[in-house]
């Protein structure tokens, strides 16, 4: 007996309704990306392994899906080596390609490879799937879409201001109220580590600080002490554990804390510029907030850091994030090419909209009207009318078989098709609304106006 078919953990099949809802979100993102001047690109699903490996840290490298070489992939490995070789050495010999882990590193590769064809500053958006060998859980998958917008070739902080507005405009059209766009700056985190004498432990310090909302003040302090950060340093950093007030008040507190750090002061000025201008220009639905514990992407972010959280009451991780990177293309030999970008978490945004019941009903309607099939001669007349309806962009189909009428009606109901055409006589059509039960006898022109 054949085994029941299945799909790998962390992947999903999508029904017509789910695809329609995802396309609804993507269409809104695409429209706003293009309204803000971002141009679409696409890159291959898989890259050469050396393009990806070593770009995400040791943990990231472990989560990259490797692709075995074609044919006898062990052929190039001498049999005696197989007895002693470790998995890292073996992987490089039997796998030359890998599925992309994100869109940012392939984008950096694209910019370097096509730099002669690109007009800088270059604003690009990209909506494609990525793959990570992560442990599946709610809101976290092994195959998922990233929706990125980046600008490279400009150090202007107006780009950060505009990216905050872009987040806000997308979430406003999706009807998501109460979204918080958190902002911080890598230079501020470096400045804090500097003034407490823990510059050599910047990553340990920020990783622990980033857990404040999960493990609380005592949990963070315990981890910092375990990582070798002194009790005296923790005394100096104490204000961060009760960091409240408006953005202006928080920036003023940071100014006092970081008065002895040039790097920290640069971060404060960058933050002040972004936040002041966003405040003056205004946001539609989202709220901008300064979060000094935000420490994502420290391996490559060098300036502003963004993270977007869902409205209060919705249990979900971040639904977007990004930041400024001063030299990401440097890993491929193109130095001093500053960039800044943001990403939208399509799958998590979908779950949030679903939980809050924010998808419009029109998103899930597919076919608008079904013509019932009464045999070959009537089917031909129906197809002539269907051609004219489709020319008016009306979604319409003919039931393919001259089956029992009850069966055809049930098919329309199960498909959630709102209208059926029951009969056709002398250029007149009997149109039935399956929700209200109302029937009308109409001409073709009247049929078009009823369905548009």
Short mmCIF file of C-alpha atoms in Angstrom, two decimals:
data_model
loop_
_atom_site.label_atom_id
_atom_site.label_comp_id
_atom_site.label_asym_id
_atom_site.label_seq_id
_atom_site.Cartn_x
_atom_site.Cartn_y
_atom_site.Cartn_z
CA UNK A 1 0.00 0.00 0.00
CA UNK A 2 1.38 3.40 -1.00
CA UNK A 3 2.36 5.69 1.85
CA UNK A 4 0.33 8.85 2.40
CA UNK A 5 1.99 11.82 0.64
CA UNK A 6 3.35 14.62 2.81
CA UNK A 7 5.48 17.76 2.65
CA UNK A 8 8.66 18.63 4.61
CA UNK A 9 8.23 20.18 8.06
CA UNK A 10 8.33 23.96 7.97
CA UNK A 11 6.76 24.17 4.50
CA UNK A 12 3.14 24.67 3.52
CA UNK A 13 0.62 24.15 0.73
CA UNK A 14 -1.55 27.20 0.06
CA UNK A 15 -5.21 26.94 -0.92
CA UNK A 16 -6.78 29.27 -3.52
CA UNK A 17 -8.19 31.41 -0.68
CA UNK A 18 -4.79 31.64 1.05
CA UNK A 19 -3.00 32.52 -2.19
CA UNK A 20 -5.59 35.24 -2.89
CA UNK A 21 -5.00 36.73 0.57
CA UNK A 22 -1.21 36.59 0.19
CA UNK A 23 -1.47 38.21 -3.24
CA UNK A 24 -3.61 40.96 -1.71
CA UNK A 25 -0.81 41.81 0.76
CA UNK A 26 1.89 41.56 -1.92
CA UNK A 27 -0.05 43.79 -4.34
CA UNK A 28 -0.32 46.52 -1.70
CA UNK A 29 3.40 46.27 -0.89
CA UNK A 30 4.36 46.33 -4.57
CA UNK A 31 2.20 49.39 -5.24
CA UNK A 32 3.76 51.33 -2.37
CA UNK A 33 7.32 50.22 -3.21
CA UNK A 34 6.88 51.57 -6.73
CA UNK A 35 5.15 54.74 -5.49
CA UNK A 36 8.30 55.45 -3.44
CA UNK A 37 10.56 54.91 -6.46
CA UNK A 38 11.80 51.37 -5.77
CA UNK A 39 12.47 49.17 -8.81
CA UNK A 40 11.89 45.39 -8.91
CA UNK A 41 14.68 42.85 -9.30
CA UNK A 42 14.82 39.06 -8.89
CA UNK A 43 17.78 36.79 -8.14
CA UNK A 44 18.11 32.98 -8.44
CA UNK A 45 16.64 30.69 -5.77
CA UNK A 46 20.10 29.22 -5.24
CA UNK A 47 23.53 30.87 -5.21
CA UNK A 48 27.09 29.61 -5.27
CA UNK A 49 27.87 28.42 -1.74
CA UNK A 50 30.78 30.82 -1.33
CA UNK A 51 28.37 33.74 -1.98
CA UNK A 52 26.33 32.80 1.10
CA UNK A 53 28.65 31.00 3.50
CA UNK A 54 30.41 33.12 6.12
CA UNK A 55 28.00 36.06 5.74
CA UNK A 56 25.56 35.26 8.56
CA UNK A 57 27.80 34.11 11.37
CA UNK A 58 28.30 30.51 12.51
CA UNK A 59 24.65 30.04 13.49
CA UNK A 60 23.42 31.37 10.15
CA UNK A 61 25.79 29.12 8.21
CA UNK A 62 24.29 26.09 9.95
CA UNK A 63 20.80 27.14 8.80
CA UNK A 64 21.69 27.35 5.10
CA UNK A 65 20.23 24.54 2.97
CA UNK A 66 23.08 23.07 0.89
CA UNK A 67 22.44 21.48 -2.52
CA UNK A 68 24.33 18.27 -3.36
CA UNK A 69 26.35 18.36 -6.58
CA UNK A 70 24.72 16.56 -9.51
CA UNK A 71 25.51 12.95 -10.27
CA UNK A 72 27.91 10.99 -8.07
CA UNK A 73 28.63 13.79 -5.59
CA UNK A 74 31.17 11.64 -3.71
CA UNK A 75 33.16 10.89 -6.85
CA UNK A 76 35.66 13.75 -6.26
CA UNK A 77 36.35 12.75 -2.66
CA UNK A 78 39.09 10.09 -2.33
CA UNK A 79 37.81 7.07 -0.38
CA UNK A 80 40.61 7.33 2.17
CA UNK A 81 39.57 10.94 2.96
CA UNK A 82 36.03 9.84 3.79
CA UNK A 83 37.36 8.02 6.83
CA UNK A 84 38.88 11.14 8.43
CA UNK A 85 37.23 14.20 6.87
CA UNK A 86 34.87 16.32 9.05
CA UNK A 87 31.45 17.44 7.89
CA UNK A 88 32.54 21.05 7.11
CA UNK A 89 35.35 19.87 4.84
CA UNK A 90 33.09 17.29 3.22
CA UNK A 91 30.30 19.80 2.60
CA UNK A 92 32.59 22.08 0.58
CA UNK A 93 33.58 19.11 -1.63
CA UNK A 94 30.11 17.72 -2.33
CA UNK A 95 28.01 20.91 -2.39
CA UNK A 96 28.87 23.94 -4.53
CA UNK A 97 25.45 25.62 -4.37
CA UNK A 98 22.93 26.53 -1.66
CA UNK A 99 19.39 27.89 -1.36
CA UNK A 100 19.39 31.59 -0.50
CA UNK A 101 19.07 32.35 3.23
CA UNK A 102 17.83 35.92 2.73
CA UNK A 103 17.54 38.54 -0.03
CA UNK A 104 20.14 40.98 1.31
CA UNK A 105 23.36 39.09 0.55
CA UNK A 106 22.17 38.09 -2.96
CA UNK A 107 21.27 41.77 -3.47
CA UNK A 108 24.80 42.81 -2.45
CA UNK A 109 26.16 40.25 -4.95
CA UNK A 110 23.80 41.62 -7.61
CA UNK A 111 24.95 45.22 -7.03
CA UNK A 112 28.64 44.29 -7.33
CA UNK A 113 28.11 42.06 -10.37
CA UNK A 114 25.97 44.64 -12.22
CA UNK A 115 27.56 47.87 -10.92
CA UNK A 116 28.35 49.06 -14.46
CA UNK A 117 24.65 48.90 -15.41
CA UNK A 118 23.20 50.45 -12.24
CA UNK A 119 22.46 54.15 -11.70
CA UNK A 120 23.28 55.05 -8.09
CA UNK A 121 21.65 55.69 -5.68
CA UNK A 122 19.83 52.48 -6.57
CA UNK A 123 16.43 51.79 -5.00
CA UNK A 124 15.30 48.19 -5.39
CA UNK A 125 12.53 46.01 -4.05
CA UNK A 126 12.44 42.23 -4.12
CA UNK A 127 9.62 39.80 -3.21
CA UNK A 128 10.83 36.20 -3.32
CA UNK A 129 11.02 33.05 -1.16
CA UNK A 130 14.01 32.23 1.06
CA UNK A 131 14.93 29.03 2.92
CA UNK A 132 16.31 28.37 6.40
CA UNK A 133 16.93 25.02 8.12
CA UNK A 134 15.34 26.39 11.29
CA UNK A 135 13.18 24.64 13.89
CA UNK A 136 9.57 25.20 12.73
CA UNK A 137 7.18 26.92 15.14
CA UNK A 138 4.28 29.40 15.02
CA UNK A 139 5.18 32.19 12.63
CA UNK A 140 8.55 30.59 11.76
CA UNK A 141 8.93 28.44 8.66
CA UNK A 142 11.71 26.82 6.64
CA UNK A 143 10.39 28.27 3.40
CA UNK A 144 8.95 31.77 3.48
CA UNK A 145 8.79 34.98 1.51
CA UNK A 146 10.80 38.11 2.20
CA UNK A 147 9.64 41.46 0.88
CA UNK A 148 12.60 43.87 0.93
CA UNK A 149 13.18 47.48 -0.06
CA UNK A 150 16.76 48.85 -0.06
CA UNK A 151 18.66 51.92 -1.19
CA UNK A 152 22.40 51.64 -1.94
CA UNK A 153 24.82 54.41 -2.86
CA UNK A 154 23.60 57.12 -0.49
CA UNK A 155 24.46 58.01 3.11
CA UNK A 156 21.56 60.47 3.38
CA UNK A 157 19.40 59.98 6.48
CA UNK A 158 16.37 61.09 4.45
CA UNK A 159 16.35 57.48 3.23
CA UNK A 160 15.68 56.30 6.81
CA UNK A 161 12.92 58.89 7.18
CA UNK A 162 11.33 57.67 3.95
CA UNK A 163 11.57 54.00 4.95
CA UNK A 164 9.63 54.74 8.16
CA UNK A 165 6.98 56.42 5.98
CA UNK A 166 6.97 53.42 3.64
CA UNK A 167 6.29 51.05 6.53
CA UNK A 168 3.49 53.32 7.72
CA UNK A 169 1.85 53.67 4.29
CA UNK A 170 1.75 49.89 3.70
CA UNK A 171 0.35 49.09 7.15
CA UNK A 172 -2.18 51.95 6.85
CA UNK A 173 -3.62 50.53 3.61
CA UNK A 174 -3.73 47.04 5.15
CA UNK A 175 -5.85 48.54 7.95
CA UNK A 176 -3.33 47.67 10.67
CA UNK A 177 -3.64 50.24 13.45
CA UNK A 178 -1.36 50.31 16.47
CA UNK A 179 1.76 49.01 14.72
CA UNK A 180 4.97 50.20 16.43
CA UNK A 181 8.11 50.92 14.41
CA UNK A 182 10.97 50.60 16.88
CA UNK A 183 14.22 52.38 16.10
CA UNK A 184 17.71 52.28 17.58
CA UNK A 185 21.24 52.89 16.30
CA UNK A 186 24.27 50.60 16.29
CA UNK A 187 26.49 53.57 17.20
CA UNK A 188 24.46 54.11 20.38
CA UNK A 189 24.93 50.48 21.40
CA UNK A 190 28.67 50.80 20.72
CA UNK A 191 28.73 54.04 22.73
CA UNK A 192 27.00 52.43 25.72
CA UNK A 193 29.46 49.52 25.67
CA UNK A 194 32.31 52.05 25.47
CA UNK A 195 31.25 54.21 28.44
CA UNK A 196 30.77 51.18 30.70
CA UNK A 197 34.16 49.78 29.71
CA UNK A 198 32.78 46.76 27.83
CA UNK A 199 33.66 47.58 24.19
CA UNK A 200 35.37 44.20 23.84
CA UNK A 201 32.09 42.53 24.84
CA UNK A 202 29.75 44.55 22.60
CA UNK A 203 27.98 41.51 21.11
CA UNK A 204 27.55 39.80 24.53
CA UNK A 205 26.27 43.06 26.02
CA UNK A 206 23.75 43.79 23.26
CA UNK A 207 22.50 40.20 22.92
CA UNK A 208 21.73 40.18 26.66
CA UNK A 209 20.14 43.65 26.56
CA UNK A 210 17.94 42.56 23.64
CA UNK A 211 16.29 39.99 25.96
CA UNK A 212 15.00 42.58 28.45
CA UNK A 213 11.34 42.15 27.50
CA UNK A 214 11.66 38.33 27.73
CA UNK A 215 13.73 37.69 30.86
CA UNK A 216 13.44 41.01 32.72
CA UNK A 217 16.08 43.20 34.35
CA UNK A 218 17.48 40.53 36.69
CA UNK A 219 17.72 37.98 33.87
CA UNK A 220 19.66 40.42 31.69
CA UNK A 221 22.04 41.37 34.50
CA UNK A 222 22.65 37.70 35.33
CA UNK A 223 23.57 36.95 31.70
CA UNK A 224 25.85 40.00 31.47
CA UNK A 225 27.70 38.97 34.65
CA UNK A 226 28.09 35.44 33.27
CA UNK A 227 29.62 36.93 30.11
CA UNK A 228 32.24 38.79 32.17
CA UNK A 229 30.68 42.26 32.28
CA UNK A 230 31.51 43.77 35.67
CA UNK A 231 29.17 44.84 38.47
CA UNK A 232 30.52 48.40 38.11
CA UNK A 233 29.57 48.40 34.42
CA UNK A 234 26.04 47.29 35.30
CA UNK A 235 25.72 50.23 37.71
CA UNK A 236 26.55 52.63 34.87
CA UNK A 237 24.02 50.98 32.55
CA UNK A 238 21.22 51.00 35.18
CA UNK A 239 19.26 53.87 33.48
CA UNK A 240 18.59 51.62 30.47
CA UNK A 241 16.40 49.34 32.58
CA UNK A 242 13.88 52.11 33.29
CA UNK A 243 14.08 53.95 29.98
CA UNK A 244 10.72 55.67 29.51
CA UNK A 245 9.23 58.89 28.14
CA UNK A 246 8.81 60.45 24.72
CA UNK A 247 11.42 60.02 22.00
CA UNK A 248 12.76 63.50 22.75
CA UNK A 249 13.07 62.68 26.47
CA UNK A 250 14.79 59.37 25.70
CA UNK A 251 17.27 61.07 23.37
CA UNK A 252 18.06 63.62 26.08
CA UNK A 253 18.67 60.81 28.60
CA UNK A 254 20.98 59.12 26.10
CA UNK A 255 22.87 62.39 25.56
CA UNK A 256 23.70 62.47 29.27
CA UNK A 257 24.66 58.79 29.36
CA UNK A 258 26.86 58.99 26.24
CA UNK A 259 28.49 62.40 26.74
CA UNK A 260 31.95 60.77 26.87
CA UNK A 261 31.54 58.70 23.66
CA UNK A 262 32.09 60.26 20.23
CA UNK A 263 30.59 57.20 18.54
CA UNK A 264 27.55 57.36 20.82
CA UNK A 265 27.05 61.07 20.13
CA UNK A 266 27.06 60.41 16.36
CA UNK A 267 24.33 57.82 16.87
CA UNK A 268 22.27 60.28 18.91
CA UNK A 269 22.49 62.94 16.18
CA UNK A 270 21.42 60.43 13.52
CA UNK A 271 18.48 59.32 15.68
CA UNK A 272 17.50 62.91 16.40
CA UNK A 273 17.45 63.77 12.67
CA UNK A 274 15.30 60.76 11.74
CA UNK A 275 12.85 61.05 14.64
CA UNK A 276 12.47 64.85 14.41
CA UNK A 277 11.66 64.75 10.71
CA UNK A 278 9.30 61.79 10.98
CA UNK A 279 7.50 63.66 13.78
CA UNK A 280 7.21 66.85 11.71
CA UNK A 281 6.01 65.01 8.59
CA UNK A 282 3.62 62.80 10.59
CA UNK A 283 2.53 59.16 10.26
CA UNK A 284 -0.92 57.84 9.28
CA UNK A 285 -1.40 54.83 11.57
CA UNK A 286 1.95 53.60 12.93
CA UNK A 287 3.85 54.86 15.95
CA UNK A 288 7.63 55.46 16.01
CA UNK A 289 9.39 54.58 19.25
CA UNK A 290 13.01 54.62 20.40
CA UNK A 291 14.01 51.26 21.91
CA UNK A 292 17.59 51.22 23.23
CA UNK A 293 17.42 47.46 23.81
CA UNK A 294 16.90 46.78 20.09
CA UNK A 295 20.02 45.01 18.83
CA UNK A 296 19.22 43.04 15.67
CA UNK A 297 21.68 42.40 12.83
CA UNK A 298 24.81 43.54 14.64
CA UNK A 299 27.02 41.58 12.23
CA UNK A 300 26.28 44.05 9.44
CA UNK A 301 24.15 47.01 10.61
CA UNK A 302 26.22 50.12 11.28
CA UNK A 303 23.63 52.86 11.84
CA UNK A 304 19.86 52.91 12.28
CA UNK A 305 18.16 49.64 13.28
CA UNK A 306 14.42 49.04 12.75
CA UNK A 307 11.99 46.45 14.08
CA UNK A 308 8.22 46.47 13.62
CA UNK A 309 5.86 44.93 16.17
CA UNK A 310 2.20 43.99 15.72
CA UNK A 311 -0.61 45.86 17.51
CA UNK A 312 -0.96 45.22 21.26
CA UNK A 313 -2.93 42.09 22.04
CA UNK A 314 -1.62 40.17 19.02
CA UNK A 315 0.82 37.44 20.02
CA UNK A 316 3.37 37.59 17.24
CA UNK A 317 7.10 38.24 16.85
CA UNK A 318 8.37 41.11 14.73
CA UNK A 319 6.54 41.67 11.43
CA UNK A 320 9.35 43.69 9.85
CA UNK A 321 12.85 44.95 10.40
CA UNK A 322 15.95 46.43 8.81
CA UNK A 323 18.69 48.98 9.15
CA UNK A 324 21.68 50.88 7.74
CA UNK A 325 24.75 48.95 6.54
CA UNK A 326 27.79 50.99 5.51
CA UNK A 327 29.76 48.37 3.62
CA UNK A 328 27.74 45.25 2.85
CA UNK A 329 29.01 45.12 -0.76
CA UNK A 330 32.56 45.17 0.62
CA UNK A 331 32.26 41.40 1.17
CA UNK A 332 32.27 41.12 -2.64
CA UNK A 333 35.02 43.68 -3.27
CA UNK A 334 33.01 46.91 -3.77
CA UNK A 335 34.04 49.19 -0.90
CA UNK A 336 32.30 52.23 0.61
CA UNK A 337 28.84 51.51 -0.80
CA UNK A 338 26.47 52.50 1.98
CA UNK A 339 22.95 51.17 2.02
CA UNK A 340 19.81 51.03 4.13
CA UNK A 341 16.85 48.71 3.84
CA UNK A 342 13.75 47.25 5.43
CA UNK A 343 11.91 43.95 5.17
CA UNK A 344 8.23 43.05 5.59
CA UNK A 345 7.38 39.66 7.12
CA UNK A 346 4.68 38.48 4.70
CA UNK A 347 3.73 35.30 6.58
CA UNK A 348 3.46 37.00 9.96
CA UNK A 349 1.55 39.95 8.52
CA UNK A 350 -0.88 37.41 7.01
CA UNK A 351 -1.40 35.78 10.42
CA UNK A 352 -1.97 39.19 12.07
CA UNK A 353 -4.54 40.27 9.45
CA UNK A 354 -6.28 36.91 9.81
CA UNK A 355 -6.40 37.19 13.61
CA UNK A 356 -7.79 40.73 13.44
CA UNK A 357 -10.21 39.83 10.61
CA UNK A 358 -8.83 42.58 8.36
CA UNK A 359 -8.99 40.85 4.97
CA UNK A 360 -11.74 42.41 2.80
CA UNK A 361 -14.42 39.96 1.67
CA UNK A 362 -13.65 40.83 -1.96
CA UNK A 363 -10.19 39.28 -1.61
CA UNK A 364 -11.50 35.74 -1.46
CA UNK A 365 -14.14 35.89 -4.20
CA UNK A 366 -12.86 34.26 -7.36
CA UNK A 367 -15.41 33.52 -10.07
CA UNK A 368 -18.27 36.04 -10.02
CA UNK A 369 -20.84 34.11 -12.05
CA UNK A 370 -21.29 30.49 -13.19
CA UNK A 371 -23.26 29.69 -16.35
CA UNK A 372 -25.16 26.44 -15.90
CA UNK A 373 -24.70 23.85 -18.66
CA UNK A 374 -27.86 22.50 -20.37
CA UNK A 375 -26.16 20.74 -23.29
CA UNK A 376 -24.06 21.46 -26.37
CA UNK A 377 -26.26 23.99 -28.17
CA UNK A 378 -26.90 26.16 -25.10
CA UNK A 379 -23.28 25.77 -24.00
CA UNK A 380 -22.13 27.40 -27.25
CA UNK A 381 -24.50 30.35 -26.73
CA UNK A 382 -23.28 30.62 -23.15
CA UNK A 383 -19.65 30.72 -24.32
CA UNK A 384 -20.46 33.61 -26.68
CA UNK A 385 -21.90 35.59 -23.76
CA UNK A 386 -18.98 34.55 -21.51
CA UNK A 387 -16.50 35.94 -24.06
CA UNK A 388 -18.18 39.34 -23.86
CA UNK A 389 -18.30 39.30 -20.05
CA UNK A 390 -14.59 38.42 -19.84
CA UNK A 391 -13.85 41.33 -22.20
CA UNK A 392 -15.35 43.51 -19.44
CA UNK A 393 -12.96 41.91 -16.84
CA UNK A 394 -15.76 39.94 -15.19
CA UNK A 395 -14.66 36.59 -13.72
CA UNK A 396 -16.96 34.05 -15.28
CA UNK A 397 -16.99 30.37 -16.23
CA UNK A 398 -19.21 27.69 -17.72
CA UNK A 399 -19.85 24.48 -15.80
CA UNK A 400 -18.07 22.05 -18.17
CA UNK A 401 -20.55 19.15 -18.13
CA UNK A 402 -24.27 18.95 -18.73
CA UNK A 403 -24.75 17.46 -15.26
CA UNK A 404 -27.83 17.51 -13.05
CA UNK A 405 -28.82 21.06 -12.16
CA UNK A 406 -28.63 20.34 -8.41
CA UNK A 407 -25.03 19.24 -8.81
CA UNK A 408 -24.16 22.44 -10.71
CA UNK A 409 -25.83 24.61 -8.06
CA UNK A 410 -23.97 22.80 -5.27
CA UNK A 411 -20.71 23.31 -7.15
CA UNK A 412 -21.35 27.08 -7.24
CA UNK A 413 -22.20 27.14 -3.53
CA UNK A 414 -19.10 25.17 -2.50
CA UNK A 415 -16.94 27.49 -4.61
CA UNK A 416 -18.63 30.55 -3.02
CA UNK A 417 -19.63 31.81 -6.48
CA UNK A 418 -22.27 34.48 -5.76
CA UNK A 419 -24.27 34.36 -9.05
CA UNK A 420 -25.44 31.77 -11.56
CA UNK A 421 -27.05 32.20 -14.98
CA UNK A 422 -29.86 29.61 -15.05
CA UNK A 423 -31.43 30.10 -18.47
CA UNK A 424 -30.89 31.88 -21.77
CA UNK A 425 -33.77 32.68 -24.13
CA UNK A 426 -33.88 35.17 -27.02
CA UNK A 427 -30.92 37.22 -25.75
CA UNK A 428 -32.25 37.28 -22.19
CA UNK A 429 -30.52 35.74 -19.17
CA UNK A 430 -32.00 34.55 -15.89
CA UNK A 431 -29.51 35.70 -13.23
CA UNK A 432 -29.84 34.27 -9.72
CA UNK A 433 -28.16 35.71 -6.62
CA UNK A 434 -27.27 32.64 -4.53
CA UNK A 435 -27.00 34.65 -1.31
CA UNK A 436 -30.36 36.47 -1.46
CA UNK A 437 -32.22 34.04 -3.73
CA UNK A 438 -33.33 36.97 -5.94
CA UNK A 439 -33.77 36.28 -9.68
CA UNK A 440 -33.72 38.78 -12.54
CA UNK A 441 -34.37 38.46 -16.28
CA UNK A 442 -31.80 40.73 -17.96
CA UNK A 443 -30.24 41.58 -21.32
CA UNK A 444 -26.50 41.09 -21.89
CA UNK A 445 -25.80 44.81 -21.23
CA UNK A 446 -27.87 44.63 -18.01
CA UNK A 447 -26.03 41.43 -17.02
CA UNK A 448 -22.70 43.25 -17.37
CA UNK A 449 -23.87 46.18 -15.20
CA UNK A 450 -25.28 43.82 -12.55
CA UNK A 451 -21.97 41.96 -12.25
CA UNK A 452 -19.53 44.89 -12.41
#
